[in-house]
Coordinates of C-alpha atoms in Angstrom, one line a residue:
M1 CA -4.5 -28.0 -27.4
R2 CA -1.0 -26.1 -26.6
Y3 CA -1.6 -22.4 -26.0
D4 CA 0.9 -19.5 -26.0
Y5 CA -0.1 -18.2 -22.8
L6 CA -2.7 -19.1 -19.9
I7 CA -4.1 -15.9 -18.3
V8 CA -5.3 -16.4 -15.0
G9 CA -7.7 -14.3 -14.2
A10 CA -10.8 -12.6 -16.5
G11 CA -10.5 -9.2 -14.8
L12 CA -9.1 -5.9 -16.5
F13 CA -5.2 -6.9 -17.1
G14 CA -5.8 -10.7 -18.4
S15 CA -8.5 -9.2 -20.8
V16 CA -6.4 -6.5 -21.8
F17 CA -3.4 -8.6 -22.4
A18 CA -5.6 -11.3 -24.0
Y19 CA -7.0 -9.2 -26.5
E20 CA -3.6 -7.8 -27.6
A21 CA -2.0 -11.0 -27.5
K22 CA -4.9 -12.7 -30.1
K23 CA -4.4 -9.5 -32.1
R24 CA -0.7 -10.5 -32.4
G25 CA -1.2 -14.1 -33.7
K26 CA -1.2 -16.0 -29.8
K27 CA -3.1 -18.6 -28.7
C28 CA -4.4 -18.0 -24.9
L29 CA -7.0 -19.6 -22.6
V30 CA -8.6 -17.3 -20.1
I31 CA -9.5 -18.9 -16.7
D32 CA -11.3 -17.7 -14.1
K33 CA -12.3 -19.3 -10.7
R34 CA -15.3 -17.1 -10.5
S35 CA -18.5 -17.7 -12.6
H36 CA -18.6 -14.1 -14.8
I37 CA -15.7 -13.0 -16.6
G38 CA -15.0 -9.1 -15.5
G39 CA -13.4 -9.6 -11.8
N40 CA -13.9 -6.8 -9.9
I41 CA -15.3 -4.2 -12.7
Y42 CA -18.1 -7.1 -13.5
C43 CA -21.8 -5.8 -13.8
E44 CA -24.9 -7.1 -12.9
N45 CA -28.3 -6.0 -14.8
R46 CA -31.0 -6.2 -13.0
N47 CA -34.5 -4.6 -14.5
G48 CA -32.3 -2.0 -17.2
I49 CA -29.7 -1.1 -13.9
N50 CA -26.2 -2.0 -14.3
V51 CA -24.9 -3.0 -10.2
H52 CA -21.8 -2.6 -10.2
L53 CA -21.4 -6.1 -7.6
Y54 CA -18.3 -5.1 -6.4
G55 CA -18.1 -1.6 -5.4
A56 CA -18.6 1.6 -7.5
H57 CA -16.0 1.7 -10.4
I58 CA -16.0 5.5 -12.4
F59 CA -13.1 5.5 -14.8
H60 CA -11.2 8.6 -14.8
T61 CA -8.1 9.4 -16.3
S62 CA -5.7 11.8 -17.6
N63 CA -3.8 9.8 -20.2
K64 CA -5.2 10.1 -23.6
E65 CA -3.6 7.1 -25.0
V66 CA -5.4 5.1 -22.1
W67 CA -8.4 6.8 -22.7
D68 CA -8.6 6.4 -26.4
Y69 CA -8.1 2.8 -25.4
I70 CA -11.0 2.0 -23.6
N71 CA -13.2 4.3 -25.8
Q72 CA -12.7 1.3 -28.7
F73 CA -14.7 -1.0 -26.1
A74 CA -17.7 1.3 -25.3
E75 CA -19.2 4.3 -25.4
F76 CA -18.7 6.7 -22.2
N77 CA -21.2 8.9 -20.6
N78 CA -20.4 12.4 -19.1
Y79 CA -20.5 11.0 -15.7
I80 CA -18.7 13.0 -13.4
N81 CA -18.1 11.9 -9.7
S82 CA -19.5 14.1 -6.7
P83 CA -19.8 12.0 -3.6
I84 CA -22.0 13.5 -0.9
A85 CA -21.1 12.8 2.7
V86 CA -23.3 12.6 5.9
Y87 CA -22.2 13.2 9.4
K88 CA -25.0 12.3 12.0
D89 CA -27.9 14.5 10.4
E90 CA -25.5 16.5 8.6
L91 CA -24.5 16.7 5.1
Y92 CA -21.7 17.9 2.9
N93 CA -20.2 18.0 -0.5
M94 CA -16.8 15.6 -1.2
P95 CA -14.0 16.4 -2.0
F96 CA -13.3 19.3 0.6
N97 CA -14.2 22.5 -0.9
M98 CA -15.8 25.8 -0.9
N99 CA -19.1 24.1 -0.5
T100 CA -17.8 22.0 2.4
F101 CA -16.4 24.8 4.5
S102 CA -19.3 27.1 3.6
K103 CA -21.9 24.4 5.3
L104 CA -18.9 23.8 7.7
W105 CA -18.3 27.8 8.9
G106 CA -20.8 30.2 7.4
I107 CA -18.4 31.6 5.1
R108 CA -18.2 32.5 1.6
T109 CA -14.8 32.8 0.4
P110 CA -11.4 31.3 -0.3
D111 CA -9.6 33.5 1.9
E112 CA -12.0 32.8 4.9
A113 CA -11.5 28.9 4.8
K114 CA -7.7 29.2 4.6
A115 CA -7.5 31.3 7.6
K116 CA -10.0 29.2 9.4
I117 CA -7.9 26.0 8.4
A118 CA -4.6 27.7 9.1
E119 CA -6.1 28.8 12.6
Q120 CA -7.0 25.4 13.4
I121 CA -4.0 23.6 12.2
A122 CA -1.6 26.6 14.6
E123 CA -3.5 26.0 17.6
L124 CA -2.9 22.3 17.4
N125 CA 0.7 22.7 16.8
I126 CA 1.7 19.4 15.6
T127 CA 5.5 19.4 14.1
E128 CA 6.2 15.4 13.8
P129 CA 2.8 13.4 13.4
K130 CA 3.2 10.2 15.0
N131 CA 0.0 8.6 13.4
L132 CA -2.7 9.5 10.8
E133 CA -4.8 11.2 13.6
E134 CA -2.0 13.9 14.3
Q135 CA -1.3 13.7 10.4
A136 CA -4.7 14.4 9.2
L137 CA -5.1 17.0 11.8
S138 CA -1.9 19.0 10.8
L139 CA -3.1 18.7 7.4
V140 CA -6.9 20.1 7.7
G141 CA -7.3 21.1 10.7
R142 CA -10.1 19.8 13.9
D143 CA -13.7 20.5 12.1
V144 CA -13.2 18.5 8.8
Y145 CA -10.5 15.7 10.3
E146 CA -13.5 15.3 13.2
K147 CA -16.5 15.1 10.5
L148 CA -15.1 13.9 7.5
V149 CA -11.9 12.1 8.0
K150 CA -11.8 10.2 11.4
G151 CA -15.2 7.9 11.6
Y152 CA -15.0 7.2 7.8
T153 CA -10.9 6.2 8.4
E154 CA -11.8 4.0 11.2
K155 CA -14.1 1.9 9.5
Q156 CA -12.2 1.5 6.5
W157 CA -9.0 0.5 8.4
G158 CA -10.7 -1.4 11.3
R159 CA -8.9 0.7 14.3
P160 CA -8.3 3.8 15.6
C161 CA -6.6 6.4 14.0
T162 CA -4.4 6.7 16.7
E163 CA -3.2 3.3 15.8
L164 CA -2.7 3.9 12.2
P165 CA 0.6 4.6 10.7
A166 CA 0.9 8.6 9.5
F167 CA 2.3 7.8 5.6
I168 CA -1.2 6.1 5.2
I169 CA -2.8 9.8 4.3
K170 CA 0.2 11.4 2.5
R171 CA -1.9 14.7 1.7
L172 CA -5.6 15.5 2.2
P173 CA -6.6 17.7 -0.7
L174 CA -8.3 20.9 -0.1
R175 CA -9.6 23.1 -2.8
F176 CA -10.7 26.8 -2.9
T177 CA -13.6 26.5 -5.6
Y178 CA -16.8 25.5 -5.5
D179 CA -16.4 22.5 -7.5
N180 CA -17.6 19.3 -6.8
N181 CA -15.9 17.3 -9.0
Y182 CA -14.0 14.4 -7.4
F183 CA -11.4 13.5 -9.4
N184 CA -9.2 16.1 -11.1
D185 CA -8.3 13.9 -14.5
R186 CA -9.1 15.4 -17.6
Y187 CA -11.4 12.3 -19.1
Q188 CA -14.0 10.8 -16.8
G189 CA -17.2 8.9 -17.3
I190 CA -19.1 5.5 -17.0
P191 CA -19.3 2.8 -19.8
M192 CA -22.8 3.0 -21.5
G193 CA -24.3 -0.5 -20.7
G194 CA -21.8 -1.5 -18.1
Y195 CA -17.9 -2.5 -18.0
T196 CA -19.4 -6.0 -18.7
K197 CA -19.9 -5.5 -22.3
I198 CA -16.0 -4.1 -22.6
V199 CA -14.5 -7.1 -21.0
E200 CA -17.0 -9.3 -23.9
K201 CA -15.4 -8.0 -26.7
M202 CA -12.0 -7.6 -25.3
L203 CA -12.7 -11.4 -24.8
D204 CA -14.4 -12.2 -28.1
G205 CA -12.9 -15.2 -30.1
I206 CA -10.6 -16.1 -27.3
D207 CA -11.2 -19.5 -25.1
V208 CA -12.4 -18.8 -21.7
K209 CA -13.0 -21.2 -18.7
L210 CA -15.1 -20.0 -15.7
D211 CA -15.5 -21.3 -12.5
T212 CA -12.1 -22.9 -13.0
D213 CA -9.2 -22.9 -9.9
Y214 CA -6.2 -22.3 -11.5
F215 CA -4.4 -25.1 -9.0
E216 CA -6.4 -27.4 -9.4
F217 CA -6.4 -27.1 -13.5
I218 CA -2.8 -26.9 -13.4
E219 CA -2.4 -30.2 -11.8
N220 CA -3.9 -32.1 -14.4
H221 CA -2.5 -29.4 -17.5
Q222 CA 0.5 -28.8 -16.8
D223 CA 1.8 -28.5 -20.4
V224 CA -1.2 -26.1 -21.4
A225 CA 0.8 -23.1 -22.3
E226 CA 4.1 -21.8 -22.6
K227 CA 3.7 -19.0 -20.5
T228 CA 1.2 -18.1 -17.6
I229 CA 0.3 -14.4 -16.7
F230 CA -0.9 -15.1 -13.5
T231 CA -3.5 -12.0 -11.8
G232 CA -4.4 -14.0 -8.6
M233 CA -2.3 -13.6 -5.1
I234 CA 1.4 -13.7 -5.5
D235 CA 1.6 -15.1 -2.4
E236 CA -1.0 -17.7 -3.1
F237 CA 0.8 -18.9 -5.7
Y238 CA 3.9 -19.9 -3.7
H239 CA 1.1 -21.6 -1.2
Y240 CA 2.3 -18.5 1.5
Q241 CA 5.8 -20.6 1.9
L242 CA 6.9 -17.0 3.5
G243 CA 3.6 -15.5 5.0
T244 CA 0.5 -14.6 4.1
L245 CA -0.2 -10.7 2.9
Q246 CA -2.8 -8.8 4.2
Y247 CA -5.2 -7.2 2.8
R248 CA -8.8 -4.8 3.9
T249 CA -12.0 -6.4 2.1
V250 CA -15.6 -5.1 1.4
R251 CA -18.6 -6.7 1.9
F252 CA -21.5 -5.4 0.4
E253 CA -25.6 -5.6 0.9
T254 CA -27.3 -5.0 -2.0
E255 CA -31.1 -4.8 -2.5
E256 CA -33.8 -3.9 -5.2
L257 CA -36.1 -1.0 -3.6
D258 CA -39.6 -0.5 -4.9
C259 CA -38.9 3.3 -5.0
E260 CA -37.6 5.4 -8.2
N261 CA -35.0 7.7 -6.4
Y262 CA -33.3 6.2 -2.7
Q263 CA -30.6 8.6 -2.2
G264 CA -30.7 11.3 -5.2
N265 CA -26.8 10.8 -5.9
A266 CA -24.6 7.8 -6.6
V267 CA -22.0 7.8 -3.8
V268 CA -23.0 8.5 -0.2
N269 CA -20.3 8.3 2.1
Y270 CA -21.5 7.8 6.2
T271 CA -18.5 9.6 8.3
D272 CA -19.9 8.8 11.4
R273 CA -17.7 6.3 13.0
E274 CA -21.4 5.0 14.3
V275 CA -23.2 3.8 11.3
P276 CA -21.8 0.7 10.3
Y277 CA -21.3 0.9 6.7
T278 CA -19.1 3.3 4.9
R279 CA -21.4 4.2 1.7
I280 CA -24.2 3.5 0.0
I281 CA -24.3 3.0 -3.9
E282 CA -27.3 4.1 -5.8
H283 CA -26.0 2.3 -9.0
K284 CA -28.9 3.9 -11.3
H285 CA -26.8 7.4 -11.0
F286 CA -24.5 6.6 -12.6
E287 CA -26.2 6.0 -16.0
F288 CA -28.6 8.9 -15.4
G289 CA -31.4 5.8 -15.0
K290 CA -35.1 6.7 -14.8
Q291 CA -36.3 2.9 -14.1
E292 CA -38.9 2.8 -12.0
T293 CA -37.2 0.8 -8.9
T294 CA -33.8 1.4 -7.9
V295 CA -31.0 -0.8 -6.4
I296 CA -28.7 0.1 -3.8
S297 CA -25.2 -1.3 -2.1
R298 CA -24.0 -0.9 1.6
E299 CA -20.1 -1.0 1.9
Y300 CA -19.1 -2.6 4.7
S301 CA -14.8 -2.6 5.2
S302 CA -13.6 -5.6 7.4
E303 CA -10.3 -7.5 7.6
W304 CA -9.4 -10.0 5.4
K305 CA -9.3 -14.1 5.9
P306 CA -8.4 -16.8 2.8
G307 CA -12.0 -17.4 1.1
I308 CA -12.6 -14.0 1.2
E309 CA -12.3 -11.8 -1.7
P310 CA -9.4 -9.4 -1.2
Y311 CA -9.3 -5.9 -2.1
Y312 CA -7.4 -3.2 -0.4
P313 CA -3.1 -4.2 0.1
I314 CA -2.3 -3.3 3.3
N315 CA 1.1 -1.7 2.3
D316 CA 2.7 -1.0 5.1
E317 CA 6.3 -1.5 6.0
K318 CA 5.4 -5.4 6.9
N319 CA 3.8 -6.5 4.2
N320 CA 5.8 -4.5 1.5
S321 CA 9.3 -6.5 3.2
L322 CA 7.4 -9.3 2.5
F323 CA 6.2 -8.7 -0.8
E324 CA 9.7 -7.9 -2.0
K325 CA 10.6 -11.7 -1.1
Y326 CA 7.9 -12.9 -2.6
R327 CA 8.6 -10.9 -5.8
E328 CA 12.2 -12.3 -5.5
L329 CA 10.9 -15.4 -6.3
A330 CA 8.8 -14.4 -8.8
D331 CA 11.9 -12.9 -10.7
K332 CA 13.4 -16.0 -10.7
E333 CA 10.7 -17.6 -13.0
S334 CA 11.0 -18.7 -16.7
N335 CA 7.6 -18.9 -17.6
V336 CA 4.9 -17.4 -15.1
I337 CA 4.5 -13.0 -15.2
F338 CA 2.8 -11.5 -12.3
G339 CA 0.4 -9.0 -13.4
G340 CA -2.6 -6.7 -11.9
R341 CA -3.4 -5.7 -8.4
L342 CA -2.9 -9.2 -6.7
G343 CA 0.2 -10.2 -8.3
N344 CA 1.7 -7.3 -8.0
Y345 CA -0.1 -6.3 -4.4
K346 CA -0.9 -3.0 -5.1
Y347 CA -4.0 -0.9 -5.5
Y348 CA -4.5 0.2 -8.9
D349 CA -6.9 2.6 -10.7
M350 CA -8.6 1.5 -13.6
D351 CA -6.5 3.5 -15.8
K352 CA -3.4 1.9 -14.3
V353 CA -4.3 -1.2 -15.0
I354 CA -4.7 -0.4 -18.8
E355 CA -1.2 0.9 -18.7
A356 CA 0.2 -1.7 -17.0
A357 CA -1.4 -4.4 -19.2
L358 CA 0.1 -2.6 -22.4
E359 CA 3.2 -1.9 -20.7
L360 CA 3.5 -6.0 -20.4
V361 CA 2.4 -6.2 -23.9
N362 CA 5.3 -4.2 -25.6
K363 CA 7.8 -5.7 -23.5
E364 CA 6.7 -9.4 -24.0
L365 CA 4.8 -9.1 -27.7
K366 CA 7.0 -6.8 -29.3

């Protein structure tokens, strides 16, 4: 059977495109090398708890069009992301707000907090930050940096902050209100029943082949479709002929515990460098679960190697330059379109993935 589109990757980008293409009468085949649909937003149900297997995914957006779009496929709850940070035996609220500053310094008013931060920044006298450490210190002062930024960032990137470029942290938001809502976006929540059901609805009635490697598949099915939407790694598509793009990856240790409530919050960050994991997710709290058991995931950040799932592009000058060379090759393709996080070598929040997929729909399927 010949299709209009072969869509490589059953994640959010590919699924949105497939759904919209089908609505317009196009015939699509979606393939994915994994054994499930949904890409990194896939949720696995364990004793009634929807476990975010590839890390916490909290939907948030200020784009009403995108919010209305995703709400076609699921009802969202009113979950508000309010992480806790643990530094040694101390607990702090995130993002950095008046609750954080009050705990740090025993102060109560925004003016006191602003004065304390300004005093610490002035003492450091950093005019041109040479690395991430100096950049962060010049934004938030020593106390916030030492307890809440330094260790976490070094675990995320696998190297000292003094060896990381300053541009990684363009700003560190400071809020001078007693508000623990991590996101500023107007719309926020978790789909009731998990993300997998959203993708199931998007792909309903569309041919899907799982456990299918694109490169093996295309060898035997070169004329399967008029066009290909490729959401895998752009450098892998070209067999790394110009070099390999770098990523950070995340390893998860997930376990079910015979207790009702392990940590009292969905997200707890561990900002001390000596603790090997960056955070612990307790999945049931995303949907206010009352199950008798709970499921937690410890997250470990590490260097990516081929064969491991890539998560975060390292968008430094060297990698961005290499990506541009791959994009020049991609621009010459007449029947292959690259999309999503790996195809565009860009970190996307979920709402931005939907925006990008709908932009492609409007361009490709007018």
